[in-house]
Every structure is written in C-alpha cells, then in structure tokens.
Amino acid sequence: MEPKEEPVAEERWPRAVEEFDKHLGELDWSSQSASRRAILEAFLRLATENGFNSVTMRMIAKEMSIKAPSLYNHFPEGRDEIVAESLRWHFYKFGIALLDEVRGVPDPREGWRRMVHVHLTRQIELPESDLWDLLVATDQVVHFLPSALREEVDAWVDLYEALYRAAAEDMGFGPSVQQVKLVMTVLEGANRWAMWDGRRRSLVPLAEKANSATLALLELAKD
C-alpha cells in the first residue's frame, strides 16, 4: 500500500495578488481625459495645502486657470463628484504602483517587503496619502461620503489588507486580521515617526526599518 500524500496547503499570496489586480482592472481610467485628471490632481494639491473643507470650485478653477463654470463640463455634479473621483484616482495610482512591485513575485516574504516599501515611500513623499487616510477615517465617524462610495472604499481597503493577510499566513503566522490592522497603523502614521530628511536615498533605510517593525508585530502576535 502506497503512503498517503499529505495535502499541499493552498498558497494565499498569489491568489490575493490576482484578486487585487482583477479589481484594479475594473477601475478603468483609460477613458479619463487629461483635463479631468488635472482637475483631480489640483483638488488633491489644494486640499493638502488648505484643508479638505476649504477647497471650493472657484479655488480649483483658479488653480487650473479656467473659469469655475468650466469645471462642470468635466464634473457635472460639481465638488462632490470631484471628491469622489479624487479618492478613486488616488487609490488607483497607489494600486498600480503596488502591483508594479509585487506582480509575479512568488515569495510572500519578498512580497511583504515590497508592499511595505511602496506604502511607506508613497506615504512620506505624497501629502495626499495622509489626506486620503484622513478622509476615510473621518467618514468612519461622521459618514459624509455617499453610501455607494463608502462601500467602494471599504472594498478597496479590505482588498489591500487581504494582500498582507495572505502574505502573513503563507509565511506561517496564521490568521492575522488584527495584526495587519496594526501594520496599517504603523505605515499610515509614517510621517509621525520616520523623520525623513527629504532625500530619496534616505527612504531605503526607512523602508527597511518599517519592514522589520511590521514583521516584528507579526512575530509578537505569533508568540
């Protein structure tokens, strides 16, 4: 009688990357005009400089050197549509940057390291990253986003965190929902602890420090 083979555990990491890639592909920005994208970038820039609630259609138009009514040619629903699309646009750009790093990487530990690197560097270099986090966190308290957009945001966040959960489980850390939430807190708060000197070369050691810290959180939970 031949020995019974042990079942091979299904790898969660490649499947999570595939799911994230599939979802991002549904956010098709190829039909978005350059003008629409420029308006979204202008809104994000003004919101980080002046505060989210301070940005008006007139301010956006001035930043774009156009008349305010012209904005409605691109965004008929006005400021609310710009806010919603800017959230989608920011997540899409983040997702593309992430996938460029992890697509085709079979090792979950290397995938984890690359995810941490992308998140940390974008969190530090791009002020709108903090703005995105603030808007999402504020909506959890006061629910100012449209319900449909809130559901989208929740789905995005869960898909992103699922990448970390899958990598953690494939590395042998077991179920790690709470631990990944802690990891997200560390990465999203990078500007409060990293003390970046503004030089791009300084981001590498900071990313390695963040990687060690996040893995330590998993180890702590495992123990």
Short mmCIF file of C-alpha atoms in Angstrom, two decimals:
data_model
loop_
_atom_site.label_atom_id
_atom_site.label_comp_id
_atom_site.label_asym_id
_atom_site.label_seq_id
_atom_site.Cartn_x
_atom_site.Cartn_y
_atom_site.Cartn_z
CA MET A 1 0.00 0.00 0.00
CA GLU A 2 1.47 3.31 -1.10
CA PRO A 3 1.94 6.01 1.56
CA LYS A 4 -0.76 8.63 1.55
CA GLU A 5 0.47 12.02 0.40
CA GLU A 6 -0.12 14.98 2.68
CA PRO A 7 -2.34 17.64 1.07
CA VAL A 8 -0.44 20.69 -0.07
CA ALA A 9 -1.68 23.88 1.55
CA GLU A 10 -3.03 26.32 -0.99
CA GLU A 11 -0.92 29.44 -1.27
CA ARG A 12 -2.98 32.51 -0.46
CA TRP A 13 -0.48 35.18 -1.55
CA PRO A 14 -0.60 34.63 -5.35
CA ARG A 15 -4.39 34.43 -5.24
CA ALA A 16 -4.64 37.68 -3.27
CA VAL A 17 -2.41 39.47 -5.78
CA GLU A 18 -4.56 38.13 -8.60
CA GLU A 19 -7.74 39.37 -6.90
CA PHE A 20 -6.23 42.81 -6.30
CA ASP A 21 -5.08 43.01 -9.92
CA LYS A 22 -8.53 41.99 -11.16
CA HIS A 23 -10.29 44.60 -9.06
CA LEU A 24 -7.90 47.35 -10.12
CA GLY A 25 -8.52 46.43 -13.74
CA GLU A 26 -12.18 47.27 -13.20
CA LEU A 27 -11.19 50.85 -12.35
CA ASP A 28 -10.58 51.80 -15.97
CA TRP A 29 -9.03 55.25 -16.25
CA SER A 30 -8.08 54.95 -19.90
CA SER A 31 -11.16 56.93 -20.95
CA GLN A 32 -10.49 59.74 -18.48
CA SER A 33 -9.37 62.90 -20.23
CA ALA A 34 -6.16 64.65 -19.28
CA SER A 35 -8.25 67.64 -18.18
CA ARG A 36 -10.26 65.55 -15.72
CA ARG A 37 -7.10 64.08 -14.24
CA ALA A 38 -5.51 67.52 -13.96
CA ILE A 39 -8.56 68.79 -12.07
CA LEU A 40 -8.36 65.87 -9.65
CA GLU A 41 -4.66 66.49 -9.09
CA ALA A 42 -5.40 70.19 -8.49
CA PHE A 43 -8.08 69.33 -5.93
CA LEU A 44 -5.75 66.95 -4.06
CA ARG A 45 -2.98 69.51 -4.09
CA LEU A 46 -5.22 72.30 -2.78
CA ALA A 47 -6.80 70.04 -0.16
CA THR A 48 -3.41 69.09 1.27
CA GLU A 49 -2.34 72.74 1.36
CA ASN A 50 -5.53 74.37 2.62
CA GLY A 51 -7.62 71.64 4.19
CA PHE A 52 -10.28 69.49 2.59
CA ASN A 53 -13.28 71.64 3.57
CA SER A 54 -11.63 74.86 2.41
CA VAL A 55 -11.36 73.90 -1.25
CA THR A 56 -14.08 75.47 -3.40
CA MET A 57 -14.89 75.16 -7.07
CA ARG A 58 -13.61 78.71 -7.51
CA MET A 59 -10.26 77.77 -5.94
CA ILE A 60 -9.92 74.76 -8.21
CA ALA A 61 -10.74 76.86 -11.27
CA LYS A 62 -8.16 79.47 -10.28
CA GLU A 63 -5.55 76.74 -9.82
CA MET A 64 -6.40 75.44 -13.30
CA SER A 65 -6.51 78.96 -14.82
CA ILE A 66 -10.06 78.42 -16.09
CA LYS A 67 -13.47 79.79 -15.19
CA ALA A 68 -15.38 77.99 -12.45
CA PRO A 69 -18.37 77.05 -14.68
CA SER A 70 -15.96 75.21 -16.98
CA LEU A 71 -15.35 72.65 -14.22
CA TYR A 72 -18.92 71.45 -14.61
CA ASN A 73 -18.17 70.46 -18.21
CA HIS A 74 -15.87 67.81 -16.76
CA PHE A 75 -17.71 67.13 -13.49
CA PRO A 76 -21.43 67.86 -13.90
CA GLU A 77 -22.16 67.01 -10.25
CA GLY A 78 -19.67 69.56 -9.01
CA ARG A 79 -17.47 69.33 -5.95
CA ASP A 80 -18.98 66.10 -4.62
CA GLU A 81 -18.09 64.33 -7.84
CA ILE A 82 -14.57 65.74 -7.75
CA VAL A 83 -14.12 64.49 -4.18
CA ALA A 84 -15.35 61.01 -5.06
CA GLU A 85 -13.26 60.77 -8.20
CA SER A 86 -10.16 62.07 -6.44
CA LEU A 87 -10.44 59.24 -3.92
CA ARG A 88 -10.77 56.72 -6.74
CA TRP A 89 -7.89 58.29 -8.65
CA HIS A 90 -5.58 58.27 -5.61
CA PHE A 91 -6.31 54.62 -4.85
CA TYR A 92 -5.87 53.65 -8.49
CA LYS A 93 -2.43 55.26 -8.67
CA PHE A 94 -1.44 53.62 -5.40
CA GLY A 95 -2.68 50.25 -6.62
CA ILE A 96 -0.78 50.48 -9.90
CA ALA A 97 2.44 51.36 -8.05
CA LEU A 98 1.89 48.41 -5.73
CA LEU A 99 1.16 45.92 -8.50
CA ASP A 100 4.24 47.03 -10.43
CA GLU A 101 6.26 45.83 -7.43
CA VAL A 102 4.50 42.61 -6.42
CA ARG A 103 3.08 41.14 -9.63
CA GLY A 104 4.93 37.93 -10.41
CA VAL A 105 6.70 37.79 -7.04
CA PRO A 106 6.04 34.27 -5.70
CA ASP A 107 7.75 34.63 -2.31
CA PRO A 108 5.31 36.10 0.26
CA ARG A 109 8.15 37.45 2.41
CA GLU A 110 9.59 39.37 -0.53
CA GLY A 111 6.06 40.45 -1.47
CA TRP A 112 5.56 41.76 2.05
CA ARG A 113 8.81 43.70 1.93
CA ARG A 114 7.87 45.29 -1.38
CA MET A 115 4.39 46.24 -0.18
CA VAL A 116 5.84 47.91 2.90
CA HIS A 117 8.36 49.77 0.73
CA VAL A 118 5.68 51.09 -1.63
CA HIS A 119 3.33 52.11 1.16
CA LEU A 120 5.98 53.82 3.26
CA THR A 121 7.60 55.77 0.42
CA ARG A 122 4.28 56.98 -1.00
CA GLN A 123 3.01 57.83 2.46
CA ILE A 124 6.04 60.02 3.09
CA GLU A 125 6.54 61.54 -0.35
CA LEU A 126 2.91 62.23 -1.28
CA PRO A 127 0.98 64.57 1.05
CA GLU A 128 -2.30 63.40 -0.50
CA SER A 129 -1.72 59.99 1.08
CA ASP A 130 -2.35 61.48 4.52
CA LEU A 131 -5.35 63.32 3.10
CA TRP A 132 -6.83 60.06 1.77
CA ASP A 133 -6.36 58.38 5.15
CA LEU A 134 -7.94 61.38 6.90
CA LEU A 135 -10.99 61.39 4.64
CA VAL A 136 -11.52 57.65 5.10
CA ALA A 137 -11.07 57.89 8.87
CA THR A 138 -13.39 60.91 9.10
CA ASP A 139 -16.08 59.14 7.12
CA GLN A 140 -16.00 56.26 9.57
CA VAL A 141 -17.07 58.73 12.26
CA VAL A 142 -19.40 61.21 10.54
CA HIS A 143 -20.38 59.37 7.32
CA PHE A 144 -20.06 62.29 4.93
CA LEU A 145 -19.28 60.19 1.83
CA PRO A 146 -22.10 58.84 -0.34
CA SER A 147 -23.00 55.32 0.76
CA ALA A 148 -22.01 53.81 -2.61
CA LEU A 149 -18.56 55.42 -2.43
CA ARG A 150 -18.16 54.30 1.18
CA GLU A 151 -18.79 50.72 0.09
CA GLU A 152 -16.16 51.12 -2.63
CA VAL A 153 -13.63 52.48 -0.15
CA ASP A 154 -14.32 49.64 2.28
CA ALA A 155 -13.83 47.13 -0.54
CA TRP A 156 -10.54 48.75 -1.58
CA VAL A 157 -9.19 48.75 1.96
CA ASP A 158 -10.18 45.13 2.51
CA LEU A 159 -8.56 44.01 -0.76
CA TYR A 160 -5.37 45.82 0.14
CA GLU A 161 -5.26 44.40 3.66
CA ALA A 162 -6.03 40.96 2.21
CA LEU A 163 -2.64 41.08 0.47
CA TYR A 164 -0.92 41.45 3.83
CA ARG A 165 -3.10 38.82 5.48
CA ALA A 166 -2.33 36.36 2.67
CA ALA A 167 1.40 37.03 2.83
CA ALA A 168 1.41 36.69 6.62
CA GLU A 169 -0.44 33.38 6.52
CA ASP A 170 1.81 31.98 3.79
CA MET A 171 4.81 32.98 5.94
CA GLY A 172 3.37 30.84 8.71
CA PHE A 173 1.89 33.47 11.01
CA GLY A 174 -1.66 32.15 10.83
CA PRO A 175 -4.81 34.31 10.87
CA SER A 176 -3.65 37.91 11.24
CA VAL A 177 -6.56 40.35 10.86
CA GLN A 178 -5.73 42.35 13.98
CA GLN A 179 -2.00 42.25 13.29
CA VAL A 180 -2.47 43.62 9.79
CA LYS A 181 -4.58 46.45 11.22
CA LEU A 182 -1.61 47.28 13.46
CA VAL A 183 0.70 47.17 10.43
CA MET A 184 -1.56 49.60 8.57
CA THR A 185 -1.47 51.95 11.56
CA VAL A 186 2.34 51.93 11.54
CA LEU A 187 2.55 52.59 7.79
CA GLU A 188 -0.17 55.22 7.65
CA GLY A 189 1.49 57.06 10.53
CA ALA A 190 4.91 57.09 8.86
CA ASN A 191 5.13 60.88 8.77
CA ARG A 192 4.84 60.95 12.55
CA TRP A 193 7.77 58.60 13.25
CA ALA A 194 10.00 58.40 10.18
CA MET A 195 11.59 61.88 10.49
CA TRP A 196 12.50 61.90 6.80
CA ASP A 197 15.24 64.38 5.80
CA GLY A 198 13.77 64.91 2.32
CA ARG A 199 16.40 62.89 0.44
CA ARG A 200 15.14 59.99 -1.66
CA ARG A 201 18.11 57.80 -0.72
CA SER A 202 17.01 58.10 2.91
CA LEU A 203 13.76 56.32 2.09
CA VAL A 204 15.53 52.97 1.64
CA PRO A 205 16.70 52.55 5.25
CA LEU A 206 13.36 53.88 6.48
CA ALA A 207 11.54 51.27 4.41
CA GLU A 208 13.80 48.53 5.78
CA LYS A 209 13.13 49.76 9.31
CA ALA A 210 9.39 49.69 8.60
CA ASN A 211 9.68 46.18 7.20
CA SER A 212 11.47 44.95 10.33
CA ALA A 213 8.92 46.66 12.57
CA THR A 214 5.93 45.17 10.76
CA LEU A 215 7.40 41.68 10.79
CA ALA A 216 8.11 42.11 14.50
CA LEU A 217 4.41 42.82 15.02
CA LEU A 218 3.61 39.50 13.37
CA GLU A 219 6.20 37.70 15.45
CA LEU A 220 4.84 39.24 18.64
CA ALA A 221 1.34 38.08 17.80
CA LYS A 222 2.63 34.62 16.90
CA ASP A 223 4.30 34.29 20.29
#
